[in-house]
Amino acid sequence: MSVYPNGFLWGTATAAHQVEGGNWNNDWWAWEHNPESPCVEPSGDAVDHYHRYRDDLKILAELGFNAYRFSLEWSRLEPEDGEFSLAQLDHYRRMAETCRSLGITPVMTLHHFTTPRWLAARGGWSETQTAARFGAFAEWAVEGMADLIDIVCTINEPNVVATHGYLTGLFPPGKRDMEARDRANQVLIEAHHRAVEAVRAVAPAVRVGLTLAMSEWTAVDGGEAMLEELRRPWEDIYLEAATGDDFIAVQTYSRERVSPAGYIGPEEGAELTLMGYEFRPQALEVTIRRAASVTGLPVYVTENGIAATDDRRREAFVNEALDGVERCIADGIEILGYTYWSALDNFEWALGYGPTFGLIGVDRSTQERTVKPSAHMLGQIARANGRP
């Protein structure tokens, strides 16, 4: 008998900018074309999911998945402050309708890393007014999608947006300022709360929560105090901010090792993924347990996966990660679903198209899709709602 409850969501995911193509009106498009940014290449046409989503969703349905997480591109829906596009809203409605027609639950993310240029020009996430602007966008978008959506994620990995945008300089606007990072954290938390309020006001039946980038944290050579210092602005403040939500969405890929001097990178000799992460599928169990313990909420795994050229390592990663999910369920932790990142090989932000996370490969010269063995494996698990 399966340990997974009835209604468990077996999904895969994308983000608008990483797959749609042509999202020229956001801060990431500008960043990709800035010669001083760390981006190795621009997103361009991406994998043309904007036009090919029906075929892509059919593949996922045929494989056996019953959920699909996608994001709205804010810069398409509100191309200028207060100017909302019903034509673009209809596009995302068609996506959700296609999901439902195929027996797939659409899971909608309101913000996945990209911000409209007009808002970025006003200071983006370092400005307090941005929280109110996001709340207004969330209200309009959710009201327009409410009859088709059961689950909404407000902001994808706000800790990544704040830290890499305002402290490490890897994401737009490319700042390296601790105070700016801390301010962005607070604005993003306020924006999340405003979005939750908006969802509950216009669509009270919809479940809403925050997605958080979480890692297994390991202290090395007495690094416990430094670990706590680093983890607090990265994870803890967001877990605390999420306690009133309907779920906490966990997104985990590997672990962080910390000495008294700070981050020390992967363990010597460890197997690494194409992202440079340690091959660490067991990290997911650690983060599920921590998220459930701190928030007291049901946990939804909205991202977990591996960038690899050897698809057998992808299969191994997923199976080992699911071992941990099953142990958590057996211990009574409520888990709503497991979402593999990602559905398609796509644009991996500053690293371009090199890291391949997808269950489905894409030849970008022809846009031809190739289903990988790992997709069939996970699809079979999804169809059976469990493993043999």
Coordinates of C-alpha atoms in Angstrom, one line a residue:
M1 CA 0.0 0.0 0.0
S2 CA 1.2 3.5 -0.9
V3 CA 2.3 5.7 2.0
Y4 CA 1.2 8.7 -0.1
P5 CA -2.3 10.0 0.8
N6 CA -5.1 10.2 -1.7
G7 CA -4.9 13.5 -3.5
F8 CA -1.1 13.8 -3.2
L9 CA 0.2 16.1 -5.9
W10 CA 2.9 14.7 -8.2
G11 CA 4.1 17.6 -10.2
T12 CA 6.8 19.3 -12.2
A13 CA 7.4 23.0 -12.6
T14 CA 8.6 25.9 -14.7
A15 CA 9.0 29.6 -14.3
A16 CA 7.7 32.0 -16.9
H17 CA 11.0 33.7 -17.8
Q18 CA 12.9 30.5 -17.9
V19 CA 10.7 28.9 -20.5
E20 CA 8.4 31.4 -22.3
G21 CA 10.8 33.5 -24.3
G22 CA 10.7 37.1 -25.3
N23 CA 10.1 38.5 -21.8
W24 CA 11.9 41.8 -22.6
N25 CA 9.9 44.0 -20.2
N26 CA 11.4 42.7 -17.0
D27 CA 14.6 43.4 -15.0
W28 CA 16.1 40.0 -15.9
W29 CA 16.0 40.7 -19.6
A30 CA 17.9 43.9 -19.0
W31 CA 20.3 42.1 -16.7
E32 CA 21.1 39.4 -19.2
H33 CA 22.0 42.1 -21.8
N34 CA 24.1 44.1 -19.4
P35 CA 27.8 43.4 -20.2
E36 CA 28.8 44.0 -16.6
S37 CA 26.4 41.3 -15.3
P38 CA 27.6 37.7 -14.6
C39 CA 25.1 36.3 -17.1
V40 CA 26.7 34.0 -19.6
E41 CA 24.0 34.4 -22.3
P42 CA 20.5 36.0 -22.8
S43 CA 17.3 34.0 -22.5
G44 CA 16.1 34.9 -26.0
D45 CA 13.2 32.6 -27.2
A46 CA 13.9 30.3 -24.2
V47 CA 12.0 27.0 -25.0
D48 CA 9.0 28.8 -26.5
H49 CA 6.7 27.4 -23.8
Y50 CA 4.5 30.5 -24.3
H51 CA 3.3 29.1 -27.6
R52 CA 4.0 25.4 -27.0
Y53 CA 2.5 25.0 -23.5
R54 CA -0.4 22.8 -24.8
D55 CA 1.9 20.2 -26.3
D56 CA 4.2 20.3 -23.2
L57 CA 1.3 19.8 -20.9
K58 CA 0.0 16.9 -22.9
I59 CA 3.4 15.2 -22.5
L60 CA 3.2 15.7 -18.7
A61 CA -0.3 14.4 -18.6
E62 CA 0.6 11.3 -20.6
L63 CA 3.6 10.7 -18.3
G64 CA 1.2 10.6 -15.4
F65 CA 1.7 13.9 -13.5
N66 CA -1.3 15.4 -11.8
A67 CA 0.0 18.8 -11.0
Y68 CA 1.9 21.6 -12.8
R69 CA 3.5 24.6 -11.2
F70 CA 3.9 27.6 -13.4
S71 CA 4.4 31.3 -12.8
L72 CA 2.8 34.5 -14.1
E73 CA 5.0 37.0 -15.8
W74 CA 4.2 40.2 -14.0
S75 CA 5.7 42.3 -16.8
R76 CA 3.3 40.9 -19.3
L77 CA 0.2 41.3 -17.1
E78 CA 1.1 44.8 -15.9
P79 CA 3.4 46.2 -18.5
E80 CA 3.2 49.7 -17.0
D81 CA 2.1 50.8 -13.5
G82 CA -1.6 50.3 -13.3
E83 CA -2.1 49.1 -16.9
F84 CA -3.3 45.6 -16.8
S85 CA -3.5 43.3 -19.9
L86 CA -6.7 41.2 -20.2
A87 CA -5.2 39.6 -23.3
Q88 CA -2.2 38.3 -21.3
L89 CA -4.5 37.2 -18.4
D90 CA -6.4 35.2 -21.0
H91 CA -3.2 33.5 -22.0
Y92 CA -2.6 32.3 -18.4
R93 CA -6.3 31.3 -18.1
R94 CA -5.9 29.1 -21.2
M95 CA -2.9 27.5 -19.6
A96 CA -4.9 26.7 -16.4
E97 CA -7.8 25.5 -18.5
T98 CA -5.6 23.2 -20.5
C99 CA -4.2 21.8 -17.2
R100 CA -7.7 21.1 -15.9
S101 CA -8.8 19.5 -19.2
L102 CA -5.9 17.1 -18.9
G103 CA -6.5 16.2 -15.3
I104 CA -3.6 18.3 -14.0
T105 CA -4.0 20.6 -11.0
P106 CA -2.6 24.0 -11.9
V107 CA -0.4 25.5 -9.2
M108 CA 0.2 29.2 -9.8
T109 CA 3.2 31.3 -8.6
L110 CA 2.7 35.1 -8.6
H111 CA 6.3 36.1 -8.7
H112 CA 9.2 34.0 -9.8
F113 CA 12.4 36.2 -9.8
T114 CA 11.3 38.7 -12.5
T115 CA 10.1 42.2 -11.8
P116 CA 8.6 44.7 -14.4
R117 CA 11.1 47.3 -15.6
W118 CA 8.9 50.2 -14.5
L119 CA 9.0 48.9 -10.9
A120 CA 12.7 48.0 -11.0
A121 CA 13.4 51.6 -12.1
R122 CA 11.8 52.8 -8.8
G123 CA 14.1 50.8 -6.7
G124 CA 12.5 47.3 -6.9
W125 CA 12.5 45.2 -3.7
S126 CA 14.6 47.7 -1.7
E127 CA 11.7 50.2 -1.8
T128 CA 8.8 49.9 0.7
Q129 CA 6.2 50.9 -1.9
T130 CA 6.9 47.7 -3.9
A131 CA 5.1 45.6 -1.3
A132 CA 1.9 47.6 -2.0
R133 CA 2.3 47.4 -5.8
F134 CA 2.8 43.6 -5.5
G135 CA -0.3 43.3 -3.3
A136 CA -2.4 45.2 -5.9
F137 CA -1.0 43.0 -8.7
A138 CA -1.8 39.9 -6.7
E139 CA -5.3 40.9 -6.1
W140 CA -6.0 41.6 -9.8
A141 CA -4.3 38.5 -11.0
V142 CA -5.9 36.1 -8.5
E143 CA -9.3 37.6 -9.0
G144 CA -8.9 36.9 -12.7
M145 CA -7.7 33.3 -12.2
A146 CA -9.7 32.3 -9.1
D147 CA -12.2 30.0 -10.8
L148 CA -9.4 27.9 -12.3
I149 CA -6.8 27.9 -9.4
D150 CA -6.8 26.0 -6.1
I151 CA -3.3 26.7 -5.0
V152 CA -1.2 29.9 -5.1
C153 CA 2.4 30.5 -4.2
T154 CA 3.0 34.1 -3.6
I155 CA 6.8 34.7 -4.1
N156 CA 9.3 32.2 -5.3
E157 CA 12.3 32.0 -3.0
P158 CA 12.2 35.6 -1.7
N159 CA 15.5 34.8 0.2
V160 CA 17.2 34.3 -3.2
V161 CA 15.8 37.5 -4.6
A162 CA 17.0 39.5 -1.6
T163 CA 20.4 37.9 -1.1
H164 CA 21.5 37.5 -4.7
G165 CA 20.0 40.8 -5.9
Y166 CA 21.2 43.0 -3.1
L167 CA 24.1 41.2 -1.4
T168 CA 26.0 38.9 -3.8
G169 CA 25.3 40.9 -7.0
L170 CA 24.4 37.7 -9.0
F171 CA 20.8 38.8 -9.7
P172 CA 19.5 42.2 -10.7
P173 CA 20.0 44.9 -9.6
G174 CA 23.4 43.6 -8.8
K175 CA 24.0 45.3 -5.4
R176 CA 26.5 44.2 -2.7
D177 CA 25.0 45.9 0.3
M178 CA 24.1 44.1 3.6
E179 CA 21.6 46.8 4.6
A180 CA 20.0 46.7 1.2
R181 CA 19.6 42.9 1.5
D182 CA 18.1 43.3 4.9
R183 CA 15.7 45.9 3.7
A184 CA 14.7 43.8 0.7
N185 CA 14.0 40.9 3.0
Q186 CA 11.5 43.0 5.0
V187 CA 9.9 44.4 1.8
L188 CA 9.5 40.9 0.4
I189 CA 7.9 39.6 3.7
E190 CA 5.5 42.5 3.6
A191 CA 4.7 41.8 0.0
H192 CA 4.0 38.2 0.8
H193 CA 1.6 39.2 3.6
R194 CA -0.2 41.6 1.3
A195 CA -0.5 38.9 -1.3
V196 CA -1.9 36.4 1.2
E197 CA -4.5 39.0 2.3
A198 CA -5.4 39.7 -1.4
V199 CA -5.9 36.0 -2.1
R200 CA -8.0 35.4 0.9
A201 CA -10.1 38.5 0.1
V202 CA -10.9 37.6 -3.5
A203 CA -10.6 33.8 -3.5
P204 CA -11.1 32.5 0.0
A205 CA -11.2 28.9 -1.1
V206 CA -7.7 29.0 -2.6
R207 CA -4.8 27.7 -0.5
V208 CA -1.9 30.2 -0.4
G209 CA 1.7 30.0 0.8
L210 CA 5.3 31.0 0.4
T211 CA 8.0 29.0 -1.4
L212 CA 11.4 29.1 0.3
A213 CA 14.8 28.0 -0.8
M214 CA 16.0 25.8 2.0
S215 CA 19.2 23.7 2.5
E216 CA 20.5 21.1 4.9
W217 CA 22.9 23.1 7.1
T218 CA 26.1 21.4 8.4
A219 CA 28.4 23.0 10.9
V220 CA 32.1 22.1 10.4
D221 CA 34.9 22.7 12.9
G222 CA 32.8 24.5 15.5
G223 CA 30.8 26.6 13.0
E224 CA 27.5 26.3 14.9
A225 CA 27.3 30.0 15.8
M226 CA 28.2 31.2 12.3
L227 CA 25.6 28.7 10.9
E228 CA 22.9 30.3 13.0
E229 CA 24.0 33.8 12.0
L230 CA 23.9 33.0 8.3
R231 CA 20.7 30.9 8.4
R232 CA 18.6 33.5 10.1
P233 CA 18.3 36.1 7.3
W234 CA 18.2 33.3 4.7
E235 CA 15.6 31.0 6.1
D236 CA 14.4 31.7 9.6
I237 CA 12.8 35.1 9.1
Y238 CA 10.7 33.7 6.2
L239 CA 9.6 30.5 8.1
E240 CA 8.4 32.8 10.9
A241 CA 6.7 35.1 8.4
A242 CA 4.8 32.1 6.9
T243 CA 3.2 30.8 10.1
G244 CA -0.2 32.1 9.2
D245 CA -0.3 30.6 5.7
D246 CA -2.1 27.5 4.5
F247 CA 1.2 25.7 3.7
I248 CA 4.9 26.2 3.6
A249 CA 6.5 25.3 0.3
V250 CA 10.0 23.8 0.5
Q251 CA 12.5 24.0 -2.4
T252 CA 15.7 22.1 -1.7
Y253 CA 18.7 20.9 -3.8
S254 CA 21.6 20.3 -1.5
R255 CA 23.3 21.5 1.7
E256 CA 25.4 24.4 3.1
R257 CA 28.6 23.7 5.0
V258 CA 29.6 26.4 7.5
S259 CA 32.8 26.9 9.5
P260 CA 33.5 29.7 12.0
A261 CA 34.8 31.7 9.0
G262 CA 31.6 31.3 6.9
Y263 CA 30.5 29.2 4.0
I264 CA 33.1 26.6 3.0
G265 CA 31.6 24.9 -0.1
P266 CA 31.2 21.2 -0.8
E267 CA 33.0 18.5 1.0
E268 CA 36.2 17.4 -0.6
G269 CA 35.7 14.5 -3.0
A270 CA 31.9 14.9 -3.0
E271 CA 30.0 14.2 -6.2
L272 CA 28.9 17.5 -7.7
T273 CA 26.0 18.5 -9.9
L274 CA 26.2 20.8 -12.9
M275 CA 25.3 23.6 -10.6
G276 CA 28.4 22.8 -8.4
Y277 CA 26.1 21.6 -5.6
E278 CA 26.9 18.4 -3.6
F279 CA 24.8 15.5 -4.8
R280 CA 22.7 15.5 -1.6
P281 CA 19.1 14.1 -2.1
Q282 CA 18.8 13.4 1.6
A283 CA 18.8 17.2 2.2
L284 CA 15.1 17.3 1.3
E285 CA 14.1 15.2 4.4
V286 CA 16.0 17.6 6.6
T287 CA 14.3 20.7 5.2
I288 CA 10.8 19.2 5.3
R289 CA 11.2 18.3 9.0
R290 CA 12.6 21.8 9.8
A291 CA 9.9 23.6 7.9
A292 CA 7.1 21.6 9.5
S293 CA 8.6 22.0 13.0
V294 CA 9.1 25.8 12.8
T295 CA 5.9 26.7 11.0
G296 CA 3.5 24.0 12.2
L297 CA 2.1 24.0 8.6
P298 CA 1.5 21.3 6.0
V299 CA 4.6 21.1 3.7
Y300 CA 4.4 21.2 -0.1
V301 CA 7.6 20.3 -1.9
T302 CA 7.5 22.7 -4.8
E303 CA 11.0 22.2 -6.1
N304 CA 13.5 19.4 -5.8
G305 CA 15.8 18.1 -8.5
I306 CA 19.2 17.9 -10.1
A307 CA 21.1 19.4 -13.0
A308 CA 22.9 16.5 -14.6
T309 CA 23.9 15.1 -18.0
D310 CA 23.7 11.5 -16.8
D311 CA 19.9 10.9 -16.4
R312 CA 20.7 7.8 -14.2
R313 CA 21.9 10.2 -11.6
R314 CA 18.6 12.1 -11.9
E315 CA 16.7 8.9 -11.3
A316 CA 18.9 8.1 -8.3
F317 CA 18.5 11.6 -6.9
V318 CA 14.7 11.4 -7.1
N319 CA 14.5 8.0 -5.5
E320 CA 16.7 8.9 -2.6
A321 CA 14.8 12.2 -2.1
L322 CA 11.5 10.2 -2.0
D323 CA 13.0 7.9 0.6
G324 CA 13.1 10.9 2.9
V325 CA 9.6 12.1 1.9
E326 CA 8.2 8.7 2.8
R327 CA 10.0 8.7 6.2
C328 CA 8.5 12.1 6.9
I329 CA 5.0 10.9 6.0
A330 CA 5.4 7.8 8.1
D331 CA 6.3 10.1 11.0
G332 CA 3.0 12.0 10.6
I333 CA 4.2 15.1 8.8
E334 CA 1.5 16.3 6.4
I335 CA 3.0 16.6 2.9
L336 CA 0.8 17.9 0.1
G337 CA 2.9 17.0 -2.9
Y338 CA 6.3 16.5 -4.5
T339 CA 7.2 18.7 -7.5
Y340 CA 10.3 18.0 -9.5
W341 CA 12.3 20.9 -10.9
S342 CA 12.0 21.2 -13.8
A343 CA 9.7 20.0 -16.5
L344 CA 12.0 21.2 -19.3
D345 CA 15.6 22.0 -19.7
N346 CA 15.5 25.7 -19.6
F347 CA 17.2 29.1 -18.9
E348 CA 19.1 28.7 -15.6
W349 CA 19.4 32.5 -14.9
A350 CA 23.0 33.8 -14.8
L351 CA 24.3 30.3 -15.9
G352 CA 22.3 30.3 -19.1
Y353 CA 21.3 27.0 -20.8
G354 CA 24.2 25.0 -19.5
P355 CA 22.7 23.3 -16.4
T356 CA 20.0 20.8 -17.5
F357 CA 17.4 20.1 -14.8
G358 CA 14.6 19.0 -17.1
L359 CA 12.7 15.7 -17.2
I360 CA 12.2 16.7 -20.9
G361 CA 15.2 17.7 -23.0
V362 CA 14.9 20.5 -25.5
D363 CA 16.9 21.1 -28.7
R364 CA 16.8 24.9 -28.8
S365 CA 17.7 25.0 -32.5
T366 CA 14.5 23.1 -33.4
Q367 CA 12.6 23.3 -30.1
E368 CA 12.1 19.6 -30.4
R369 CA 11.3 17.9 -27.0
T370 CA 12.8 14.6 -25.9
V371 CA 11.4 12.8 -22.9
K372 CA 14.1 11.4 -20.6
P373 CA 13.9 8.0 -18.9
S374 CA 13.7 9.8 -15.5
A375 CA 10.4 11.4 -16.7
H376 CA 8.9 8.0 -17.4
M377 CA 10.2 6.7 -14.0
L378 CA 8.7 9.6 -12.0
G379 CA 5.5 9.6 -14.1
Q380 CA 5.0 6.0 -13.3
I381 CA 5.4 6.8 -9.6
A382 CA 2.9 9.6 -10.0
R383 CA 0.4 7.4 -11.8
A384 CA 0.6 4.8 -9.1
N385 CA 0.7 7.3 -6.3
G386 CA 3.7 5.5 -4.9
R387 CA 6.7 3.3 -5.6
P388 CA 6.9 -0.5 -5.8

